Coordinates of C-alpha atoms in Angstrom, one line a residue:
M1 CA 19.5 -186.1 63.0
K2 CA 19.2 -182.1 62.8
E3 CA 21.7 -181.7 59.7
Q4 CA 19.7 -184.8 58.4
K5 CA 16.2 -183.2 58.8
K6 CA 17.3 -180.1 56.8
T7 CA 18.5 -182.3 54.1
L8 CA 15.2 -184.4 54.1
H9 CA 13.4 -180.2 54.0
M10 CA 16.2 -179.8 51.1
A11 CA 15.3 -183.0 49.0
G12 CA 11.1 -182.4 49.8
K13 CA 11.4 -178.5 48.1
L14 CA 14.0 -180.1 45.4
I15 CA 11.3 -182.8 44.2
T16 CA 8.8 -180.3 44.8
L17 CA 10.1 -177.8 42.6
I18 CA 10.7 -181.2 39.6
Q19 CA 6.7 -181.8 40.7
L20 CA 6.2 -177.8 39.2
I21 CA 8.0 -178.2 35.9
L22 CA 6.2 -181.6 35.3
A23 CA 3.5 -179.7 35.8
V24 CA 3.9 -177.2 33.8
G25 CA 4.8 -179.2 30.6
L26 CA 1.9 -181.6 31.7
I27 CA -0.2 -178.2 30.5
A28 CA 2.1 -177.1 28.0
V29 CA 1.1 -180.6 26.1
I30 CA -2.5 -180.3 26.8
W31 CA -2.4 -177.1 25.2
N32 CA -0.7 -177.4 22.3
S33 CA -2.8 -180.6 21.3
G34 CA -5.6 -178.6 20.6
L35 CA -8.1 -181.9 22.6
V36 CA -9.0 -179.8 26.0
P37 CA -12.0 -177.1 25.9
T38 CA -10.6 -174.2 27.6
K39 CA -12.5 -174.7 30.8
Y40 CA -11.1 -178.3 31.4
L41 CA -7.7 -176.9 30.9
V42 CA -8.5 -173.8 33.7
A43 CA -9.9 -176.2 35.7
I44 CA -6.8 -178.5 35.1
I45 CA -4.5 -175.8 35.8
I46 CA -6.5 -174.3 39.2
V47 CA -5.9 -177.8 40.6
L48 CA -2.3 -178.7 40.0
L49 CA -1.4 -175.6 41.4
I50 CA -3.6 -175.9 44.2
L51 CA -1.2 -179.6 44.5
F52 CA 1.7 -178.1 43.9
G53 CA 1.5 -175.0 46.4
V54 CA 0.2 -177.5 48.9
T55 CA 3.1 -180.2 48.8
F56 CA 5.4 -177.3 48.6
G57 CA 4.0 -175.1 51.4
L58 CA 4.3 -179.0 53.6
Q59 CA 8.0 -178.2 53.7
Y60 CA 8.1 -175.5 55.6
V61 CA 6.2 -177.6 58.6
K62 CA 8.1 -178.0 61.8
N63 CA 7.0 -181.9 62.6
K64 CA 7.4 -185.0 60.7
V65 CA 4.1 -183.6 58.1
Y66 CA 6.8 -182.2 56.0
I67 CA 7.5 -186.0 54.5
V68 CA 3.7 -186.5 53.4
G69 CA 4.2 -183.7 51.2
I70 CA 7.5 -184.9 49.5
V71 CA 5.6 -188.6 49.5
L72 CA 2.6 -186.5 48.1
S73 CA 5.0 -184.7 45.5
I74 CA 6.3 -188.1 44.4
I75 CA 3.1 -189.3 43.3
L76 CA 1.8 -186.5 41.9
S77 CA 5.1 -185.9 39.9
I78 CA 4.8 -190.1 38.8
L79 CA 1.2 -189.5 37.4
Q80 CA 1.9 -186.1 36.0
A81 CA 4.9 -187.9 34.2
I82 CA 2.2 -190.4 33.5
G83 CA 0.2 -187.9 31.8
I84 CA 2.8 -185.8 29.4
V85 CA 3.3 -189.1 28.1
Y86 CA 0.3 -190.5 27.2
M87 CA -0.5 -186.9 25.9
L88 CA 2.2 -187.2 23.9
K89 CA 0.9 -190.6 22.6
A90 CA -1.9 -189.2 21.6
D91 CA -0.4 -186.1 19.5
K92 CA 1.7 -189.1 17.7
L93 CA -1.7 -191.3 16.7
M94 CA -2.9 -188.0 14.9
A95 CA -0.3 -187.8 13.2
D96 CA 0.7 -191.2 12.4
V97 CA -3.4 -191.7 11.1
G98 CA -4.3 -188.3 10.1
G99 CA -3.3 -185.9 7.2
A100 CA -2.6 -188.7 5.2
N101 CA -2.3 -187.5 1.5
Y102 CA -1.0 -190.2 -0.2
K103 CA -1.9 -193.5 -1.8
T104 CA 0.7 -196.4 -2.4
D105 CA 0.5 -198.3 -6.0
N106 CA 2.4 -201.9 -4.7
M107 CA 3.7 -202.8 -8.2
I108 CA 4.8 -206.6 -8.1
V109 CA 7.2 -209.5 -10.0
V110 CA 5.5 -212.5 -9.3
V111 CA 7.3 -215.6 -10.0
K112 CA 6.0 -219.7 -9.8
K113 CA 6.8 -220.6 -6.0
D114 CA 9.4 -223.4 -7.4
N115 CA 11.2 -221.4 -9.6
P116 CA 14.8 -220.7 -8.4
A117 CA 14.9 -217.1 -8.5
S118 CA 15.5 -215.6 -5.4
N119 CA 16.2 -211.7 -5.9
L120 CA 15.5 -209.5 -8.9
M121 CA 18.6 -210.3 -10.7
D122 CA 18.6 -213.8 -11.2
A123 CA 16.2 -212.7 -13.1
S124 CA 17.7 -210.8 -15.1
M125 CA 17.0 -213.0 -18.5
Y126 CA 13.7 -214.2 -18.4
R127 CA 10.6 -213.7 -20.3
F128 CA 8.6 -210.6 -18.3
G129 CA 4.8 -210.6 -18.6
T130 CA 2.8 -207.9 -18.4
Q131 CA -1.2 -207.1 -18.8
T132 CA -2.4 -204.1 -21.0
A133 CA -6.2 -204.2 -20.1
V134 CA -5.3 -201.6 -16.6
D135 CA -2.8 -199.7 -15.0
Q136 CA -0.5 -199.4 -18.3
E137 CA 1.4 -196.1 -16.3
N138 CA 2.1 -197.8 -13.3
T139 CA 3.2 -200.8 -15.4
Q140 CA 5.7 -198.5 -17.0
T141 CA 6.7 -197.2 -14.1
M142 CA 7.4 -200.7 -12.6
L143 CA 9.4 -201.8 -16.2
D144 CA 11.0 -198.6 -16.0
N145 CA 12.2 -199.4 -12.8
I146 CA 13.2 -203.0 -12.9
N147 CA 15.6 -202.0 -16.2
K148 CA 17.3 -199.8 -14.3
A149 CA 18.3 -201.9 -11.6
L150 CA 19.2 -204.6 -14.3
G151 CA 20.9 -202.3 -16.4
R152 CA 18.8 -203.5 -19.4
E153 CA 16.0 -204.0 -20.8
V154 CA 14.5 -207.3 -19.9
K155 CA 11.9 -209.0 -22.8
V156 CA 8.4 -208.4 -22.2
E157 CA 4.7 -210.2 -23.8
Q158 CA 1.8 -208.3 -23.1
Y159 CA -1.8 -209.9 -22.2
G160 CA -5.1 -208.2 -22.6
T161 CA -6.3 -208.9 -18.6
V162 CA -4.8 -210.2 -15.9
Q163 CA -6.2 -213.4 -15.4
E164 CA -4.5 -214.0 -19.0
L165 CA -1.3 -212.8 -17.7
A166 CA -1.3 -215.2 -14.4
N167 CA -2.3 -218.3 -16.2
A168 CA 0.5 -217.5 -18.5
L169 CA 3.0 -217.7 -15.9
L170 CA 1.2 -220.8 -14.3
E171 CA 2.2 -222.5 -18.0
G172 CA 5.3 -221.6 -18.2
R173 CA 4.6 -219.3 -21.4
V174 CA 6.5 -216.5 -19.4
D175 CA 9.1 -216.9 -16.2
A176 CA 7.8 -213.8 -14.6
A177 CA 4.5 -211.8 -14.2
I178 CA 4.3 -207.5 -14.0
Y179 CA 1.2 -206.2 -12.3
N180 CA -0.5 -203.7 -9.5
Q181 CA -0.6 -205.8 -6.2
A182 CA -4.1 -204.7 -6.0
L183 CA -5.4 -206.7 -8.6
D184 CA -4.3 -210.5 -6.7
G185 CA -8.3 -210.1 -5.8
L186 CA -9.3 -210.4 -9.8
I187 CA -7.2 -213.7 -10.6
T188 CA -8.1 -215.5 -7.3
D189 CA -11.4 -214.7 -7.9
S190 CA -11.2 -216.5 -11.5
I191 CA -7.9 -219.1 -10.2
E192 CA -8.1 -221.8 -7.6
D193 CA -5.3 -221.7 -5.3
Y194 CA -3.4 -219.0 -7.3
S195 CA -1.8 -217.3 -3.5
D196 CA -0.3 -220.9 -3.1
K197 CA 1.2 -221.5 -6.7
V198 CA 3.2 -217.9 -6.2
R199 CA 5.3 -216.1 -4.3
V200 CA 6.6 -212.3 -4.7
L201 CA 10.0 -212.1 -6.4
Y202 CA 10.5 -207.9 -6.2
H203 CA 8.2 -205.3 -5.2
Y204 CA 8.2 -201.6 -5.6
G205 CA 6.2 -199.0 -4.6
I206 CA 4.5 -196.2 -6.5
E207 CA 3.3 -193.0 -4.1
T208 CA 0.8 -190.5 -5.7
E209 CA -0.4 -187.7 -3.7
L210 CA -3.9 -187.0 -3.5
E211 CA -5.9 -183.6 -3.6
Q212 CA -7.1 -181.9 -0.5
E213 CA -10.3 -180.5 0.1
T214 CA -11.0 -177.7 2.3
A215 CA -13.3 -178.7 4.9
D216 CA -14.5 -177.4 8.4
V217 CA -15.3 -180.6 11.0
G218 CA -17.8 -177.7 12.5
E219 CA -20.1 -177.5 10.2
P220 CA -22.1 -180.8 8.6
F221 CA -19.4 -183.0 6.3
N222 CA -19.4 -186.7 4.9
V223 CA -16.5 -189.2 5.4
Y224 CA -16.1 -192.6 2.9
I225 CA -15.1 -195.3 5.4
S226 CA -13.4 -197.9 3.4
G227 CA -13.0 -201.5 5.0
I228 CA -10.2 -203.8 3.2
D229 CA -8.0 -207.0 4.5
V230 CA -4.9 -207.2 3.5
D231 CA -1.4 -207.3 4.2
G232 CA 1.2 -204.2 4.0
P233 CA 0.9 -200.6 4.6
I234 CA -2.4 -199.3 5.4
A235 CA -1.9 -196.9 2.4
T236 CA -1.5 -199.8 -0.4
N237 CA -4.0 -199.4 -2.8
S238 CA -6.6 -202.5 -2.7
R239 CA -10.1 -203.5 -3.6
S240 CA -12.5 -202.2 -1.0
D241 CA -14.9 -204.6 0.6
V242 CA -16.8 -202.3 2.9
N243 CA -18.3 -198.8 1.9
I244 CA -19.7 -196.9 4.3
I245 CA -20.6 -193.0 4.2
M246 CA -20.7 -191.4 7.3
T247 CA -22.7 -188.0 6.9
V248 CA -22.0 -186.5 10.2
N249 CA -23.9 -183.1 11.4
P250 CA -21.9 -181.5 14.4
N251 CA -24.6 -178.9 15.0
T252 CA -27.3 -181.4 15.2
K253 CA -25.2 -184.1 16.4
K254 CA -26.6 -186.2 14.0
I255 CA -24.7 -189.6 12.4
L256 CA -26.1 -191.1 9.3
L257 CA -24.7 -194.7 7.9
T258 CA -25.2 -195.7 4.5
T259 CA -24.3 -198.9 2.6
T260 CA -23.5 -199.8 -0.3
P261 CA -22.8 -203.1 -1.4
R262 CA -19.4 -204.2 -2.8
D263 CA -20.8 -205.6 -5.7
Y264 CA -22.4 -202.8 -6.7
Y265 CA -22.4 -201.8 -10.8
V266 CA -21.1 -198.3 -11.2
Q267 CA -18.9 -196.2 -13.4
I268 CA -15.2 -195.3 -11.9
P269 CA -15.1 -191.6 -13.3
D270 CA -11.8 -191.0 -14.8
I271 CA -11.2 -194.5 -15.3
S272 CA -13.6 -196.8 -16.6
G273 CA -15.0 -194.0 -18.8
E274 CA -19.0 -195.4 -19.7
Q275 CA -18.2 -199.1 -18.9
R276 CA -19.5 -199.9 -15.4
D277 CA -17.1 -201.9 -12.9
K278 CA -18.1 -203.4 -9.3
L279 CA -17.4 -200.4 -6.6
T280 CA -14.9 -202.8 -4.7
H281 CA -13.0 -202.4 -7.9
A282 CA -12.3 -198.8 -7.4
G283 CA -10.6 -199.3 -4.8
I284 CA -7.9 -200.5 -7.2
Y285 CA -6.9 -197.6 -8.1
G286 CA -6.7 -195.5 -5.3
V287 CA -9.3 -194.3 -2.3
D288 CA -9.7 -191.1 -4.3
A289 CA -11.4 -193.2 -7.2
S290 CA -14.0 -195.3 -4.8
M291 CA -14.7 -191.6 -2.9
R292 CA -15.3 -189.9 -6.5
T293 CA -17.6 -193.1 -7.7
L294 CA -19.8 -192.4 -4.3
E295 CA -20.4 -189.1 -5.2
Q296 CA -21.4 -189.4 -8.4
L297 CA -23.5 -192.3 -7.8
Y298 CA -25.5 -190.1 -5.2
G299 CA -24.1 -186.7 -6.1
I300 CA -22.5 -185.7 -2.7
D301 CA -19.6 -184.1 -1.5
I302 CA -17.2 -185.9 0.3
S303 CA -14.5 -184.4 2.3
Y304 CA -12.9 -186.8 4.2
Y305 CA -11.8 -191.1 4.2
A306 CA -10.8 -193.2 6.9
R307 CA -9.6 -196.9 5.9
V308 CA -9.3 -199.8 8.2
N309 CA -7.4 -202.4 7.8
F310 CA -10.6 -206.1 9.1
S311 CA -7.3 -207.0 11.4
S312 CA -7.9 -203.2 13.4
L313 CA -11.7 -204.1 14.2
V314 CA -10.5 -206.8 16.1
K315 CA -7.9 -204.7 18.4
I316 CA -10.4 -202.1 18.6
V317 CA -13.5 -204.0 19.5
D318 CA -11.1 -205.7 22.3
T319 CA -9.8 -202.7 23.2
L320 CA -13.2 -201.2 24.1
G321 CA -13.7 -204.2 26.2
G322 CA -16.2 -205.5 23.7
V323 CA -19.4 -204.1 22.0
D324 CA -23.5 -205.0 22.3
V325 CA -24.7 -205.9 18.4
D326 CA -28.6 -206.2 17.9
S327 CA -28.8 -209.3 15.2
D328 CA -31.7 -209.3 12.3
F329 CA -30.6 -213.2 12.6
E330 CA -29.6 -216.2 14.2
F331 CA -27.2 -217.7 12.7
T332 CA -23.6 -219.1 12.4
A333 CA -20.4 -217.6 10.9
G334 CA -16.7 -218.0 11.9
G335 CA -17.2 -221.0 14.1
Y336 CA -19.2 -218.7 16.3
Q337 CA -23.3 -218.7 17.3
F338 CA -25.1 -215.8 16.7
K339 CA -28.5 -214.9 18.4
K340 CA -31.6 -213.1 17.2
G341 CA -31.6 -210.3 19.3
M342 CA -28.6 -208.9 21.9
N343 CA -25.1 -210.5 21.7
H344 CA -22.2 -209.4 23.0
L345 CA -19.5 -209.4 20.5
D346 CA -15.2 -209.3 21.1
G347 CA -13.3 -208.5 18.2
K348 CA -13.1 -211.6 16.2
Q349 CA -16.6 -212.8 16.9
A350 CA -17.4 -208.7 15.4
L351 CA -14.9 -209.7 12.8
A352 CA -17.2 -212.9 11.8
F353 CA -20.2 -211.0 12.5
S354 CA -19.1 -208.3 9.7
R355 CA -17.9 -210.7 7.3
E356 CA -20.9 -213.3 7.1
R357 CA -23.6 -213.0 4.1
Y358 CA -23.6 -216.9 3.3
S359 CA -26.2 -217.5 6.0
F360 CA -29.0 -214.9 4.7
E361 CA -31.6 -214.8 1.7
D362 CA -30.3 -210.8 1.0
G363 CA -26.7 -211.8 1.1
D364 CA -24.7 -208.9 1.2
N365 CA -27.2 -206.2 1.3
Q366 CA -27.5 -208.4 5.2
R367 CA -24.2 -208.8 5.3
G368 CA -24.0 -204.3 4.9
K369 CA -27.0 -204.0 7.9
D370 CA -24.7 -205.6 10.0
Q371 CA -21.6 -203.5 9.4
Q372 CA -23.9 -200.7 10.1
K373 CA -24.7 -202.2 13.3
V374 CA -20.8 -203.4 14.5
L375 CA -20.1 -199.9 13.1
T376 CA -22.5 -197.7 15.1
A377 CA -21.5 -200.0 18.4
I378 CA -17.9 -199.4 18.5
L379 CA -19.2 -195.5 17.8
N380 CA -21.8 -195.5 20.6
K381 CA -18.9 -197.1 23.1
A382 CA -15.9 -194.6 21.9
M383 CA -18.5 -191.9 22.4
S384 CA -18.5 -193.1 26.2
P385 CA -17.1 -192.4 29.1
A386 CA -15.6 -196.0 28.6
I387 CA -13.2 -194.5 26.2
L388 CA -11.4 -193.1 28.9
S389 CA -10.1 -195.8 30.5
N390 CA -9.3 -197.3 27.4
A391 CA -7.8 -194.7 25.6
S392 CA -4.2 -195.2 25.6
A393 CA -4.3 -199.1 24.9
L394 CA -6.5 -198.0 21.9
I395 CA -4.6 -195.2 20.8
A396 CA -0.4 -198.0 20.3
D397 CA -3.0 -200.6 18.8
V398 CA -4.9 -198.4 15.9
S399 CA -2.0 -196.4 14.4
D400 CA -0.8 -198.8 12.1
S401 CA -4.5 -199.8 10.7
V402 CA -6.1 -196.6 10.2
Q403 CA -5.4 -194.3 8.0
T404 CA -7.4 -190.8 6.8
N405 CA -7.0 -187.2 5.4
M406 CA -8.5 -185.3 7.9
T407 CA -5.5 -183.6 9.7
Q408 CA -4.3 -183.5 13.4
E409 CA -5.3 -180.3 14.1
E410 CA -9.1 -181.6 12.4
M411 CA -9.2 -184.7 14.6
A412 CA -8.2 -182.5 17.5
K413 CA -11.0 -179.7 17.1
F414 CA -13.4 -182.3 16.5
I415 CA -12.6 -184.2 19.5
K416 CA -11.9 -180.9 21.8
M417 CA -16.2 -180.0 20.4
Q418 CA -17.1 -183.3 22.0
L419 CA -15.6 -182.6 25.0
N420 CA -16.9 -179.3 25.4
D421 CA -20.5 -180.0 25.2
G422 CA -20.7 -183.8 26.1
A423 CA -23.7 -184.4 24.3
S424 CA -25.0 -187.8 22.9
W425 CA -25.6 -188.4 19.4
T426 CA -28.3 -189.7 17.4
I427 CA -27.1 -192.4 14.8
E428 CA -29.3 -193.7 11.8
S429 CA -28.7 -196.3 9.2
Q430 CA -29.2 -197.1 5.7
A431 CA -28.5 -199.3 2.9
A432 CA -28.4 -199.5 -0.8
S433 CA -29.6 -202.2 -2.6
G434 CA -30.4 -203.3 -6.3
N435 CA -31.0 -206.1 -8.3
G436 CA -28.2 -209.2 -9.1
D437 CA -26.6 -210.0 -12.3
T438 CA -23.7 -211.4 -14.2
Q439 CA -21.9 -208.9 -16.5
A440 CA -18.9 -207.8 -17.8
C441 CA -16.3 -205.6 -15.4
Y442 CA -14.0 -203.4 -16.7
S443 CA -11.3 -204.2 -14.4
S444 CA -11.8 -208.0 -15.5
G445 CA -12.0 -208.1 -19.1
D446 CA -14.4 -209.9 -20.5
Q447 CA -14.8 -212.3 -17.5
P448 CA -18.2 -212.6 -16.3
L449 CA -19.0 -211.8 -12.7
Y450 CA -21.3 -211.3 -10.1
V451 CA -22.8 -208.1 -10.1
M452 CA -26.3 -205.5 -8.1
W453 CA -27.6 -203.4 -10.5
P454 CA -28.1 -200.0 -8.8
D455 CA -32.1 -199.7 -8.0
E456 CA -32.0 -195.9 -8.6
A457 CA -35.1 -195.0 -6.8
V458 CA -34.0 -196.0 -3.9
V459 CA -30.1 -194.3 -4.9
Q460 CA -32.3 -191.2 -5.3
S461 CA -34.2 -191.8 -1.6
I462 CA -30.2 -192.4 0.2
S463 CA -29.1 -189.0 -1.5
A464 CA -32.2 -187.6 0.4
K465 CA -31.6 -188.7 3.7
M466 CA -27.8 -187.4 3.5
N467 CA -28.9 -183.8 2.3
E468 CA -31.9 -183.9 5.0
I469 CA -28.7 -184.4 7.8
L470 CA -26.3 -182.3 6.3
N471 CA -29.0 -179.7 6.3
G472 CA -30.0 -179.8 9.4
N473 CA -33.4 -181.2 9.2

């Protein structure tokens, strides 16, 4: 009996030492993350040391109280291990999501759905088609890749636009079409059921490094939020259906959300020259092209971007336990009924609410306002104490659906500032507007498309409000 008690005492001391090692590990992980303010870190260290002192001291008590110390030490060790895993996950999320300094053009070879070729080698004797309207550099890079893979130069026929190329493929004038997958949306806008008539035979990703601006998240800054709706890696270039500029002033704790309609008829700097195009088409050429377009439109500087896939909206809202959104109208969308006034929305409902435009007289303008409402609800929920109970699941859900050029260190600094002062934020919103028209666009050739001419007075007012927030007024 005496030997058994001695063995238990030794085991208890060993377990408390493991507890101490895990405590040191947890402190080190928290310190390296840069997420926790110093005052909280000091408090955590003191609490962990006191708990170690209690559990270790209980091992020297003669009666059976030392068993309580062993049980308590085991529980604390498990909790500290969970804390280490959680902090490492948070660190990995910021590393995966942040610091993105490249964009990807996914070049593809497309054939008709019933084409017998199963790989690129089967298509070595095919007539390939390309388009010359846009993206010629990437097209040539893709052709070089195909020629190298096949060991010969393929036969190529050129067409003016990607729509003409798609028609040539469907009509059998070429056997395969080569183009940037980001142009798919332009084709499906003009050719009904195009995606059901073709399949991708081969694809090749071309990565381009983006210039990184230096900024300080402790000072006012702008973030471009781009909402896309595509499969595949989040870095892949795509039309941007949601275009929101988030103006953030950490000093005054103010956020201004500015929505610009996807059909805004604008010039794309370094791409379209004097010719105009839809804002959504700027995304075809990369998130940097969209940022330059909005910078030129409003006369501002945008330091950061965040690209969000629509699928991530569902995950984020559900993980947060739903959001409360105030609707301006009663309407039906996506099989859901929304009432005028406050609605508690789950992920799928929030997505349907954000996408709808046909139910409103103001169409795309109202959709932009509704997207702002959903984003505001997400921000309010994410900056509340409720986020703490859902943070682990949120980390696991969004890492493959969100991309930003904000570095891991910058994100940690911003989170640390928020935890340090715990202040509430004031969120305001505004939306650009204009007049509808039908015009040719740079990316779509001569095909007339619906566009929205910017209202210059509204644009100037929006720019003034942004600068007001940035200047702390």
